[in-house]
Amino acid sequence: MSPVPVQAWDAKAHEEGESRVIHLDLSKDLETPWPATSPNQLASFVRIKTGEAFATEAQATSQVFYVIRGNGYSDTSHGQVQWKQGDVWVFPGSEKISHHASKESTEHGGAAFYWVTDEPLCKYLGVASVEEKFEPAHFTKESLVSAVKQLADEPESKEKNRIGVLLGTKQTQATKTLTHVMWVLFNVLPAGTTQKPHRHSPTALDFAITAPSKGVYTAMARSIDKDGNLIDPVKAPWKTGGAFTTPPGWWHSHVNETDEDAWVLPVQDAGLFTYQRVLDIKFVPAVLNTIKKMEAQGATFEGEKVYVDNK
């Protein structure tokens, strides 16, 4: 199997040109006959020129939209979604959705979405969505920012590996994910922060909501040394309005060397991995403790019951 590459895209693609979908397509690297950014997910930019309507459609069970720029509305079978910059909304199934950018959406000549679906997974399985697994949900920018700032104000926030809110619906409480397949985190990286490395099995498709022009990046590597430092890391810069991949299993650390906060929206297929009990997320402090004990963890899930008689 071919590996998931480290790749980045800047904002230019959705800041100019006609109304269209711009797939962040790595199908050549992944050797898939359909567009894909990771084996299970396809991330895209959607550009809608000022005052125009444009439709999107995907063979998917989950569709996540982050509003990069502009305001307007989208017509769906569940009603009309009124959206503006910074909002996140999620829709089940694969129906065609008509999006309308307002005449006030003049920045860079129109509105734009970061759009992620599980279409590659559905195409790999050869299936179509026949049942809606969750209800549509709409999260406003104000509610998301307020929730994160509340967390950031807590005294223990400086000790946490990340400061963000996981988005969810009532149907996905068991997996604590936005849909049964997809996981979304609205996350701030405070000024002067270097997060300790961690890793997980799902691929992350990260969108940089806002970041200073230099000094904010994700350092990632296949391995760490005995002190928990990344070995020969590569750096994916956070560029406002851009996106990048974090390959599955790679150790990575988010770094902000500036005096300004930065915001990011990672999307993963972690709902599927969590349901399969193979998320396997690990953080450096815990891993170093097992190394000191000369232990090697094999299980990917905590709390399994054993029903066999091992006497």
PDB file of C-alpha atoms in Angstrom:
ATOM      1  CA  MET A   1       0.000   0.000   0.000  1.00  0.00           C
ATOM      2  CA  SER A   2       1.242   3.491  -0.789  1.00  0.00           C
ATOM      3  CA  PRO A   3       1.666   5.867   2.185  1.00  0.00           C
ATOM      4  CA  VAL A   4      -0.195   9.112   2.815  1.00  0.00           C
ATOM      5  CA  PRO A   5       2.174  11.970   1.926  1.00  0.00           C
ATOM      6  CA  VAL A   6       2.802  15.202   3.798  1.00  0.00           C
ATOM      7  CA  GLN A   7       1.260  17.834   1.548  1.00  0.00           C
ATOM      8  CA  ALA A   8       0.122  21.429   1.901  1.00  0.00           C
ATOM      9  CA  TRP A   9      -2.126  23.748  -0.099  1.00  0.00           C
ATOM     10  CA  ASP A  10      -2.339  27.533   0.169  1.00  0.00           C
ATOM     11  CA  ALA A  11      -5.385  29.782  -0.012  1.00  0.00           C
ATOM     12  CA  LYS A  12      -4.808  31.025  -3.554  1.00  0.00           C
ATOM     13  CA  ALA A  13      -6.934  28.257  -5.091  1.00  0.00           C
ATOM     14  CA  HIS A  14     -10.139  29.478  -3.424  1.00  0.00           C
ATOM     15  CA  GLU A  15      -9.332  33.196  -3.668  1.00  0.00           C
ATOM     16  CA  GLU A  16      -9.579  33.559  -7.439  1.00  0.00           C
ATOM     17  CA  GLY A  17     -11.306  32.142 -10.504  1.00  0.00           C
ATOM     18  CA  GLU A  18     -14.785  30.906 -11.303  1.00  0.00           C
ATOM     19  CA  SER A  19     -17.216  29.193  -8.945  1.00  0.00           C
ATOM     20  CA  ARG A  20     -15.980  25.644  -8.634  1.00  0.00           C
ATOM     21  CA  VAL A  21     -14.787  22.767  -6.427  1.00  0.00           C
ATOM     22  CA  ILE A  22     -11.024  22.418  -5.951  1.00  0.00           C
ATOM     23  CA  HIS A  23     -10.232  18.920  -4.704  1.00  0.00           C
ATOM     24  CA  LEU A  24      -7.126  18.572  -2.521  1.00  0.00           C
ATOM     25  CA  ASP A  25      -6.455  15.449  -4.476  1.00  0.00           C
ATOM     26  CA  LEU A  26      -3.708  12.956  -3.611  1.00  0.00           C
ATOM     27  CA  SER A  27      -5.150  10.059  -5.603  1.00  0.00           C
ATOM     28  CA  LYS A  28      -1.923   9.590  -7.570  1.00  0.00           C
ATOM     29  CA  ASP A  29       0.028   9.154  -4.336  1.00  0.00           C
ATOM     30  CA  LEU A  30      -2.666   6.951  -2.806  1.00  0.00           C
ATOM     31  CA  GLU A  31      -3.170   5.009  -6.054  1.00  0.00           C
ATOM     32  CA  THR A  32      -6.944   5.362  -6.007  1.00  0.00           C
ATOM     33  CA  PRO A  33      -9.117   5.673  -9.141  1.00  0.00           C
ATOM     34  CA  TRP A  34     -11.154   8.440  -7.456  1.00  0.00           C
ATOM     35  CA  PRO A  35     -10.190  11.776  -5.882  1.00  0.00           C
ATOM     36  CA  ALA A  36      -8.975  11.363  -2.286  1.00  0.00           C
ATOM     37  CA  THR A  37      -6.946  13.330   0.250  1.00  0.00           C
ATOM     38  CA  SER A  38      -6.626  10.322   2.548  1.00  0.00           C
ATOM     39  CA  PRO A  39      -7.836   6.742   2.089  1.00  0.00           C
ATOM     40  CA  ASN A  40     -11.200   7.540   3.712  1.00  0.00           C
ATOM     41  CA  GLN A  41     -11.672  11.288   3.172  1.00  0.00           C
ATOM     42  CA  LEU A  42     -11.691  13.924   0.460  1.00  0.00           C
ATOM     43  CA  ALA A  43     -11.021  17.549   1.387  1.00  0.00           C
ATOM     44  CA  SER A  44     -11.869  20.313  -1.061  1.00  0.00           C
ATOM     45  CA  PHE A  45     -12.125  24.059  -1.355  1.00  0.00           C
ATOM     46  CA  VAL A  46     -15.425  25.353  -2.724  1.00  0.00           C
ATOM     47  CA  ARG A  47     -15.406  28.806  -4.313  1.00  0.00           C
ATOM     48  CA  ILE A  48     -18.688  30.637  -5.005  1.00  0.00           C
ATOM     49  CA  LYS A  49     -18.454  33.984  -6.725  1.00  0.00           C
ATOM     50  CA  THR A  50     -20.321  36.985  -5.321  1.00  0.00           C
ATOM     51  CA  GLY A  51     -24.064  36.700  -5.911  1.00  0.00           C
ATOM     52  CA  GLU A  52     -23.816  33.308  -7.605  1.00  0.00           C
ATOM     53  CA  ALA A  53     -25.259  29.889  -6.822  1.00  0.00           C
ATOM     54  CA  PHE A  54     -23.229  26.696  -6.998  1.00  0.00           C
ATOM     55  CA  ALA A  55     -24.102  23.080  -6.193  1.00  0.00           C
ATOM     56  CA  THR A  56     -21.993  20.380  -4.540  1.00  0.00           C
ATOM     57  CA  GLU A  57     -22.640  16.649  -4.509  1.00  0.00           C
ATOM     58  CA  ALA A  58     -20.744  13.672  -3.054  1.00  0.00           C
ATOM     59  CA  GLN A  59     -21.203   9.917  -2.768  1.00  0.00           C
ATOM     60  CA  ALA A  60     -20.856  10.123   0.990  1.00  0.00           C
ATOM     61  CA  THR A  61     -22.449   9.532   4.386  1.00  0.00           C
ATOM     62  CA  SER A  62     -20.915  12.652   6.002  1.00  0.00           C
ATOM     63  CA  GLN A  63     -20.296  16.152   4.676  1.00  0.00           C
ATOM     64  CA  VAL A  64     -18.580  18.820   6.782  1.00  0.00           C
ATOM     65  CA  PHE A  65     -18.506  22.472   5.704  1.00  0.00           C
ATOM     66  CA  TYR A  66     -16.366  25.200   7.295  1.00  0.00           C
ATOM     67  CA  VAL A  67     -17.098  28.698   6.003  1.00  0.00           C
ATOM     68  CA  ILE A  68     -13.744  30.221   5.094  1.00  0.00           C
ATOM     69  CA  ARG A  69     -15.153  33.493   3.813  1.00  0.00           C
ATOM     70  CA  GLY A  70     -18.395  35.268   3.007  1.00  0.00           C
ATOM     71  CA  ASN A  71     -21.999  34.630   3.914  1.00  0.00           C
ATOM     72  CA  GLY A  72     -25.079  33.196   2.273  1.00  0.00           C
ATOM     73  CA  TYR A  73     -27.361  30.190   2.430  1.00  0.00           C
ATOM     74  CA  SER A  74     -27.592  26.576   1.281  1.00  0.00           C
ATOM     75  CA  ASP A  75     -30.747  24.713   0.294  1.00  0.00           C
ATOM     76  CA  THR A  76     -31.006  21.161   1.618  1.00  0.00           C
ATOM     77  CA  SER A  77     -33.737  18.573   2.086  1.00  0.00           C
ATOM     78  CA  HIS A  78     -33.678  19.465   5.800  1.00  0.00           C
ATOM     79  CA  GLY A  79     -34.272  23.136   5.113  1.00  0.00           C
ATOM     80  CA  GLN A  80     -32.178  26.198   4.466  1.00  0.00           C
ATOM     81  CA  VAL A  81     -28.845  26.741   6.216  1.00  0.00           C
ATOM     82  CA  GLN A  82     -27.908  30.396   6.752  1.00  0.00           C
ATOM     83  CA  TRP A  83     -24.126  30.586   7.085  1.00  0.00           C
ATOM     84  CA  LYS A  84     -21.385  33.153   7.579  1.00  0.00           C
ATOM     85  CA  GLN A  85     -17.612  33.243   7.946  1.00  0.00           C
ATOM     86  CA  GLY A  86     -16.344  30.959  10.724  1.00  0.00           C
ATOM     87  CA  ASP A  87     -19.416  28.733  10.951  1.00  0.00           C
ATOM     88  CA  VAL A  88     -19.267  24.930  10.755  1.00  0.00           C
ATOM     89  CA  TRP A  89     -22.187  22.852   9.543  1.00  0.00           C
ATOM     90  CA  VAL A  90     -22.514  19.150   8.867  1.00  0.00           C
ATOM     91  CA  PHE A  91     -24.938  17.243   6.675  1.00  0.00           C
ATOM     92  CA  PRO A  92     -25.671  13.510   6.320  1.00  0.00           C
ATOM     93  CA  GLY A  93     -25.897  11.626   3.046  1.00  0.00           C
ATOM     94  CA  SER A  94     -25.004  12.441  -0.529  1.00  0.00           C
ATOM     95  CA  GLU A  95     -27.716  14.726  -1.832  1.00  0.00           C
ATOM     96  CA  LYS A  96     -26.968  17.649  -4.100  1.00  0.00           C
ATOM     97  CA  ILE A  97     -26.782  20.887  -2.103  1.00  0.00           C
ATOM     98  CA  SER A  98     -27.246  24.296  -3.712  1.00  0.00           C
ATOM     99  CA  HIS A  99     -25.151  27.083  -2.156  1.00  0.00           C
ATOM    100  CA  HIS A 100     -25.789  30.803  -2.655  1.00  0.00           C
ATOM    101  CA  ALA A 101     -23.174  33.479  -1.932  1.00  0.00           C
ATOM    102  CA  SER A 102     -24.614  36.848  -0.946  1.00  0.00           C
ATOM    103  CA  LYS A 103     -23.923  40.050  -2.838  1.00  0.00           C
ATOM    104  CA  GLU A 104     -22.079  41.208   0.295  1.00  0.00           C
ATOM    105  CA  SER A 105     -19.529  38.375  -0.107  1.00  0.00           C
ATOM    106  CA  THR A 106     -17.045  40.577  -1.934  1.00  0.00           C
ATOM    107  CA  GLU A 107     -13.712  39.650  -0.314  1.00  0.00           C
ATOM    108  CA  HIS A 108     -11.624  37.897  -2.995  1.00  0.00           C
ATOM    109  CA  GLY A 109     -14.704  38.039  -5.198  1.00  0.00           C
ATOM    110  CA  GLY A 110     -16.868  35.540  -3.361  1.00  0.00           C
ATOM    111  CA  ALA A 111     -17.512  33.061  -0.565  1.00  0.00           C
ATOM    112  CA  ALA A 112     -15.549  29.873   0.133  1.00  0.00           C
ATOM    113  CA  PHE A 113     -15.878  26.597   2.059  1.00  0.00           C
ATOM    114  CA  TYR A 114     -13.476  23.989   3.354  1.00  0.00           C
ATOM    115  CA  TRP A 115     -15.504  20.870   2.494  1.00  0.00           C
ATOM    116  CA  VAL A 116     -14.606  17.375   3.732  1.00  0.00           C
ATOM    117  CA  THR A 117     -16.522  14.167   2.976  1.00  0.00           C
ATOM    118  CA  ASP A 118     -16.049  10.426   3.390  1.00  0.00           C
ATOM    119  CA  GLU A 119     -16.593   9.829  -0.320  1.00  0.00           C
ATOM    120  CA  PRO A 120     -13.325   7.839  -0.803  1.00  0.00           C
ATOM    121  CA  LEU A 121     -14.433   5.371   1.888  1.00  0.00           C
ATOM    122  CA  CYS A 122     -17.829   4.903   0.243  1.00  0.00           C
ATOM    123  CA  LYS A 123     -16.258   4.424  -3.179  1.00  0.00           C
ATOM    124  CA  TYR A 124     -13.743   1.921  -1.816  1.00  0.00           C
ATOM    125  CA  LEU A 125     -16.560  -0.100  -0.260  1.00  0.00           C
ATOM    126  CA  GLY A 126     -18.748   0.299  -3.337  1.00  0.00           C
ATOM    127  CA  VAL A 127     -21.668   1.620  -1.300  1.00  0.00           C
ATOM    128  CA  ALA A 128     -24.111   4.495  -1.335  1.00  0.00           C
ATOM    129  CA  SER A 129     -25.752   6.206   1.620  1.00  0.00           C
ATOM    130  CA  VAL A 130     -29.192   4.662   2.252  1.00  0.00           C
ATOM    131  CA  GLU A 131     -29.720   5.864   5.820  1.00  0.00           C
ATOM    132  CA  GLU A 132     -28.978   9.153   7.550  1.00  0.00           C
ATOM    133  CA  LYS A 133     -26.817   8.240  10.557  1.00  0.00           C
ATOM    134  CA  PHE A 134     -27.018  11.630  12.284  1.00  0.00           C
ATOM    135  CA  GLU A 135     -29.019  14.831  12.192  1.00  0.00           C
ATOM    136  CA  PRO A 136     -27.682  17.972  10.487  1.00  0.00           C
ATOM    137  CA  ALA A 137     -26.001  20.424  12.838  1.00  0.00           C
ATOM    138  CA  HIS A 138     -24.872  24.043  12.591  1.00  0.00           C
ATOM    139  CA  PHE A 139     -22.251  25.579  14.880  1.00  0.00           C
ATOM    140  CA  THR A 140     -21.829  29.353  14.744  1.00  0.00           C
ATOM    141  CA  LYS A 141     -18.435  31.018  14.929  1.00  0.00           C
ATOM    142  CA  GLU A 142     -19.511  32.887  18.057  1.00  0.00           C
ATOM    143  CA  SER A 143     -20.439  29.722  19.951  1.00  0.00           C
ATOM    144  CA  LEU A 144     -17.236  27.933  18.939  1.00  0.00           C
ATOM    145  CA  VAL A 145     -14.889  30.788  19.817  1.00  0.00           C
ATOM    146  CA  SER A 146     -16.671  31.392  23.126  1.00  0.00           C
ATOM    147  CA  ALA A 147     -16.373  27.725  24.132  1.00  0.00           C
ATOM    148  CA  VAL A 148     -12.661  27.596  23.336  1.00  0.00           C
ATOM    149  CA  LYS A 149     -11.889  30.856  25.117  1.00  0.00           C
ATOM    150  CA  GLN A 150     -13.690  29.557  28.189  1.00  0.00           C
ATOM    151  CA  LEU A 151     -11.404  26.514  28.161  1.00  0.00           C
ATOM    152  CA  ALA A 152      -8.337  28.688  27.609  1.00  0.00           C
ATOM    153  CA  ASP A 153      -9.183  30.763  30.698  1.00  0.00           C
ATOM    154  CA  GLU A 154      -9.133  27.713  32.963  1.00  0.00           C
ATOM    155  CA  PRO A 155      -6.007  27.557  35.195  1.00  0.00           C
ATOM    156  CA  GLU A 156      -5.073  24.046  34.050  1.00  0.00           C
ATOM    157  CA  SER A 157      -5.292  24.923  30.344  1.00  0.00           C
ATOM    158  CA  LYS A 158      -1.538  25.523  30.119  1.00  0.00           C
ATOM    159  CA  GLU A 159      -0.927  21.905  31.093  1.00  0.00           C
ATOM    160  CA  LYS A 160      -3.216  20.497  28.418  1.00  0.00           C
ATOM    161  CA  ASN A 161      -1.873  19.120  25.149  1.00  0.00           C
ATOM    162  CA  ARG A 162      -4.441  21.104  23.214  1.00  0.00           C
ATOM    163  CA  ILE A 163      -7.165  23.681  23.819  1.00  0.00           C
ATOM    164  CA  GLY A 164     -10.210  23.084  21.684  1.00  0.00           C
ATOM    165  CA  VAL A 165     -13.756  21.777  21.488  1.00  0.00           C
ATOM    166  CA  LEU A 166     -14.802  18.563  19.804  1.00  0.00           C
ATOM    167  CA  LEU A 167     -17.931  19.003  17.719  1.00  0.00           C
ATOM    168  CA  GLY A 168     -20.652  16.382  18.051  1.00  0.00           C
ATOM    169  CA  THR A 169     -24.256  15.395  17.508  1.00  0.00           C
ATOM    170  CA  LYS A 170     -26.573  13.489  19.834  1.00  0.00           C
ATOM    171  CA  GLN A 171     -26.280  10.373  17.652  1.00  0.00           C
ATOM    172  CA  THR A 172     -22.491  10.211  18.083  1.00  0.00           C
ATOM    173  CA  GLN A 173     -22.100  10.541  21.843  1.00  0.00           C
ATOM    174  CA  ALA A 174     -20.398   7.146  22.124  1.00  0.00           C
ATOM    175  CA  THR A 175     -17.552   8.061  19.745  1.00  0.00           C
ATOM    176  CA  LYS A 176     -17.484  11.754  20.744  1.00  0.00           C
ATOM    177  CA  THR A 177     -17.177  12.699  17.074  1.00  0.00           C
ATOM    178  CA  LEU A 178     -19.100  14.978  14.738  1.00  0.00           C
ATOM    179  CA  THR A 179     -20.417  12.100  12.617  1.00  0.00           C
ATOM    180  CA  HIS A 180     -20.187   8.332  12.876  1.00  0.00           C
ATOM    181  CA  VAL A 181     -17.122   8.567  10.585  1.00  0.00           C
ATOM    182  CA  MET A 182     -15.642  12.041  10.987  1.00  0.00           C
ATOM    183  CA  TRP A 183     -14.079  13.929  13.918  1.00  0.00           C
ATOM    184  CA  VAL A 184     -13.707  17.726  13.994  1.00  0.00           C
ATOM    185  CA  LEU A 185     -11.826  19.843  16.534  1.00  0.00           C
ATOM    186  CA  PHE A 186     -12.082  23.635  16.737  1.00  0.00           C
ATOM    187  CA  ASN A 187      -8.708  24.425  18.251  1.00  0.00           C
ATOM    188  CA  VAL A 188      -6.552  27.355  19.323  1.00  0.00           C
ATOM    189  CA  LEU A 189      -2.758  27.263  19.566  1.00  0.00           C
ATOM    190  CA  PRO A 190      -1.852  30.054  22.012  1.00  0.00           C
ATOM    191  CA  ALA A 191       1.054  32.400  21.418  1.00  0.00           C
ATOM    192  CA  GLY A 192       4.423  30.991  22.452  1.00  0.00           C
ATOM    193  CA  THR A 193       3.188  27.404  22.687  1.00  0.00           C
ATOM    194  CA  THR A 194       4.997  24.191  21.765  1.00  0.00           C
ATOM    195  CA  GLN A 195       2.751  21.181  22.290  1.00  0.00           C
ATOM    196  CA  LYS A 196       4.296  17.866  23.262  1.00  0.00           C
ATOM    197  CA  PRO A 197       4.237  15.324  20.428  1.00  0.00           C
ATOM    198  CA  HIS A 198       1.378  12.890  20.008  1.00  0.00           C
ATOM    199  CA  ARG A 199       0.243  10.394  17.369  1.00  0.00           C
ATOM    200  CA  HIS A 200      -2.938   8.665  16.224  1.00  0.00           C
ATOM    201  CA  SER A 201      -4.026   6.154  13.605  1.00  0.00           C
ATOM    202  CA  PRO A 202      -6.373   8.403  11.551  1.00  0.00           C
ATOM    203  CA  THR A 203      -5.047  10.816   8.951  1.00  0.00           C
ATOM    204  CA  ALA A 204      -5.606  14.467   9.880  1.00  0.00           C
ATOM    205  CA  LEU A 205      -6.717  16.949   7.229  1.00  0.00           C
ATOM    206  CA  ASP A 206      -5.905  20.271   8.879  1.00  0.00           C
ATOM    207  CA  PHE A 207      -7.299  23.657   7.838  1.00  0.00           C
ATOM    208  CA  ALA A 208      -5.473  26.755   9.112  1.00  0.00           C
ATOM    209  CA  ILE A 209      -8.240  29.177  10.068  1.00  0.00           C
ATOM    210  CA  THR A 210      -5.862  31.993  10.939  1.00  0.00           C
ATOM    211  CA  ALA A 211      -2.157  32.219  11.715  1.00  0.00           C
ATOM    212  CA  PRO A 212       0.662  34.772  11.520  1.00  0.00           C
ATOM    213  CA  SER A 213       2.556  34.682   8.227  1.00  0.00           C
ATOM    214  CA  LYS A 214       5.559  32.954   9.821  1.00  0.00           C
ATOM    215  CA  GLY A 215       6.399  31.043  12.971  1.00  0.00           C
ATOM    216  CA  VAL A 216       3.417  28.690  13.282  1.00  0.00           C
ATOM    217  CA  TYR A 217       3.733  25.128  12.040  1.00  0.00           C
ATOM    218  CA  THR A 218       3.217  21.442  12.746  1.00  0.00           C
ATOM    219  CA  ALA A 219       6.468  19.513  13.141  1.00  0.00           C
ATOM    220  CA  MET A 220       6.022  15.840  12.339  1.00  0.00           C
ATOM    221  CA  ALA A 221       8.189  12.739  12.149  1.00  0.00           C
ATOM    222  CA  ARG A 222       7.867   8.981  11.892  1.00  0.00           C
ATOM    223  CA  SER A 223       9.735   8.421  15.163  1.00  0.00           C
ATOM    224  CA  ILE A 224      10.715   9.988  18.476  1.00  0.00           C
ATOM    225  CA  ASP A 225      13.916   9.508  20.471  1.00  0.00           C
ATOM    226  CA  LYS A 226      14.263   8.287  24.061  1.00  0.00           C
ATOM    227  CA  ASP A 227      13.535  11.793  25.360  1.00  0.00           C
ATOM    228  CA  GLY A 228      10.369  12.207  23.316  1.00  0.00           C
ATOM    229  CA  ASN A 229      11.873  14.513  20.685  1.00  0.00           C
ATOM    230  CA  LEU A 230      10.918  14.208  17.032  1.00  0.00           C
ATOM    231  CA  ILE A 231      13.622  12.593  14.884  1.00  0.00           C
ATOM    232  CA  ASP A 232      14.325  14.479  11.623  1.00  0.00           C
ATOM    233  CA  PRO A 233      10.988  16.324  11.623  1.00  0.00           C
ATOM    234  CA  VAL A 234       9.409  18.018   8.640  1.00  0.00           C
ATOM    235  CA  LYS A 235       7.470  21.234   9.152  1.00  0.00           C
ATOM    236  CA  ALA A 236       4.041  21.955   7.663  1.00  0.00           C
ATOM    237  CA  PRO A 237       3.476  25.730   7.964  1.00  0.00           C
ATOM    238  CA  TRP A 238       0.102  27.077   9.033  1.00  0.00           C
ATOM    239  CA  LYS A 239      -0.916  29.564   6.339  1.00  0.00           C
ATOM    240  CA  THR A 240      -4.227  31.344   6.813  1.00  0.00           C
ATOM    241  CA  GLY A 241      -6.810  29.776   4.523  1.00  0.00           C
ATOM    242  CA  GLY A 242      -4.542  26.849   3.639  1.00  0.00           C
ATOM    243  CA  ALA A 243      -4.580  23.154   4.492  1.00  0.00           C
ATOM    244  CA  PHE A 244      -2.135  20.305   5.081  1.00  0.00           C
ATOM    245  CA  THR A 245      -2.066  16.587   5.849  1.00  0.00           C
ATOM    246  CA  THR A 246      -0.716  14.770   8.891  1.00  0.00           C
ATOM    247  CA  PRO A 247      -0.098  11.123   7.900  1.00  0.00           C
ATOM    248  CA  PRO A 248      -1.425   8.312  10.087  1.00  0.00           C
ATOM    249  CA  GLY A 249       0.865   7.208  12.910  1.00  0.00           C
ATOM    250  CA  TRP A 250       3.278  10.133  12.555  1.00  0.00           C
ATOM    251  CA  TRP A 251       4.347  11.841  15.750  1.00  0.00           C
ATOM    252  CA  HIS A 252       3.577  15.553  15.545  1.00  0.00           C
ATOM    253  CA  SER A 253       3.806  18.713  17.595  1.00  0.00           C
ATOM    254  CA  HIS A 254       1.981  21.995  16.960  1.00  0.00           C
ATOM    255  CA  VAL A 255       4.276  24.999  17.452  1.00  0.00           C
ATOM    256  CA  ASN A 256       3.510  28.707  17.725  1.00  0.00           C
ATOM    257  CA  GLU A 257       6.685  30.783  18.005  1.00  0.00           C
ATOM    258  CA  THR A 258       4.848  34.109  17.660  1.00  0.00           C
ATOM    259  CA  ASP A 259       3.090  36.463  20.070  1.00  0.00           C
ATOM    260  CA  GLU A 260      -0.308  35.893  18.412  1.00  0.00           C
ATOM    261  CA  ASP A 261      -2.788  33.039  18.826  1.00  0.00           C
ATOM    262  CA  ALA A 262      -3.384  30.729  15.858  1.00  0.00           C
ATOM    263  CA  TRP A 263      -6.497  28.690  15.061  1.00  0.00           C
ATOM    264  CA  VAL A 264      -6.823  25.389  13.244  1.00  0.00           C
ATOM    265  CA  LEU A 265      -9.620  22.976  12.276  1.00  0.00           C
ATOM    266  CA  PRO A 266      -8.391  19.382  11.903  1.00  0.00           C
ATOM    267  CA  VAL A 267     -10.769  16.831  10.358  1.00  0.00           C
ATOM    268  CA  GLN A 268     -10.095  13.121  10.816  1.00  0.00           C
ATOM    269  CA  ASP A 269     -11.854   9.829  10.084  1.00  0.00           C
ATOM    270  CA  ALA A 270     -11.573   9.170  13.820  1.00  0.00           C
ATOM    271  CA  GLY A 271     -15.244   8.324  14.235  1.00  0.00           C
ATOM    272  CA  LEU A 272     -14.668   5.180  12.193  1.00  0.00           C
ATOM    273  CA  PHE A 273     -11.411   4.346  14.007  1.00  0.00           C
ATOM    274  CA  THR A 274     -12.986   4.913  17.420  1.00  0.00           C
ATOM    275  CA  TYR A 275     -15.900   2.633  16.567  1.00  0.00           C
ATOM    276  CA  GLN A 276     -13.425  -0.061  15.477  1.00  0.00           C
ATOM    277  CA  ARG A 277     -11.475   0.422  18.759  1.00  0.00           C
ATOM    278  CA  VAL A 278      -8.233   1.206  16.878  1.00  0.00           C
ATOM    279  CA  LEU A 279      -7.856   4.990  17.363  1.00  0.00           C
ATOM    280  CA  ASP A 280      -4.572   4.342  19.199  1.00  0.00           C
ATOM    281  CA  ILE A 281      -3.830   7.926  20.203  1.00  0.00           C
ATOM    282  CA  LYS A 282      -0.631   8.276  22.256  1.00  0.00           C
ATOM    283  CA  PHE A 283       1.064  11.215  23.955  1.00  0.00           C
ATOM    284  CA  VAL A 284       4.791  11.509  24.618  1.00  0.00           C
ATOM    285  CA  PRO A 285       4.681  11.641  28.461  1.00  0.00           C
ATOM    286  CA  ALA A 286       2.741   8.377  28.708  1.00  0.00           C
ATOM    287  CA  VAL A 287       4.887   6.669  26.080  1.00  0.00           C
ATOM    288  CA  LEU A 288       8.108   7.670  27.871  1.00  0.00           C
ATOM    289  CA  ASN A 289       6.742   6.158  31.084  1.00  0.00           C
ATOM    290  CA  THR A 290       6.246   2.794  29.364  1.00  0.00           C
ATOM    291  CA  ILE A 291       9.766   2.996  27.931  1.00  0.00           C
ATOM    292  CA  LYS A 292      11.207   3.607  31.405  1.00  0.00           C
ATOM    293  CA  LYS A 293       9.302   0.564  32.665  1.00  0.00           C
ATOM    294  CA  MET A 294      10.659  -1.483  29.739  1.00  0.00           C
ATOM    295  CA  GLU A 295       7.095  -2.154  28.619  1.00  0.00           C
ATOM    296  CA  ALA A 296       5.540  -2.190  25.171  1.00  0.00           C
ATOM    297  CA  GLN A 297       1.808  -1.699  24.862  1.00  0.00           C
ATOM    298  CA  GLY A 298       0.090  -3.836  22.257  1.00  0.00           C
ATOM    299  CA  ALA A 299      -3.588  -3.168  22.948  1.00  0.00           C
ATOM    300  CA  THR A 300      -5.148  -0.151  21.240  1.00  0.00           C
ATOM    301  CA  PHE A 301      -8.156   0.074  23.537  1.00  0.00           C
ATOM    302  CA  GLU A 302      -8.447   0.291  27.305  1.00  0.00           C
ATOM    303  CA  GLY A 303     -10.790  -1.830  29.419  1.00  0.00           C
ATOM    304  CA  GLU A 304     -11.307  -4.980  27.341  1.00  0.00           C
ATOM    305  CA  LYS A 305     -13.115  -7.773  29.173  1.00  0.00           C
ATOM    306  CA  VAL A 306     -11.704 -11.298  29.115  1.00  0.00           C
ATOM    307  CA  TYR A 307     -14.229 -14.140  29.155  1.00  0.00           C
ATOM    308  CA  VAL A 308     -11.878 -17.092  28.671  1.00  0.00           C
ATOM    309  CA  ASP A 309     -10.631 -19.224  31.542  1.00  0.00           C
ATOM    310  CA  ASN A 310      -6.883 -18.554  31.674  1.00  0.00           C
ATOM    311  CA  LYS A 311      -6.176 -20.800  34.658  1.00  0.00           C
TER     312      LYS A 311
END
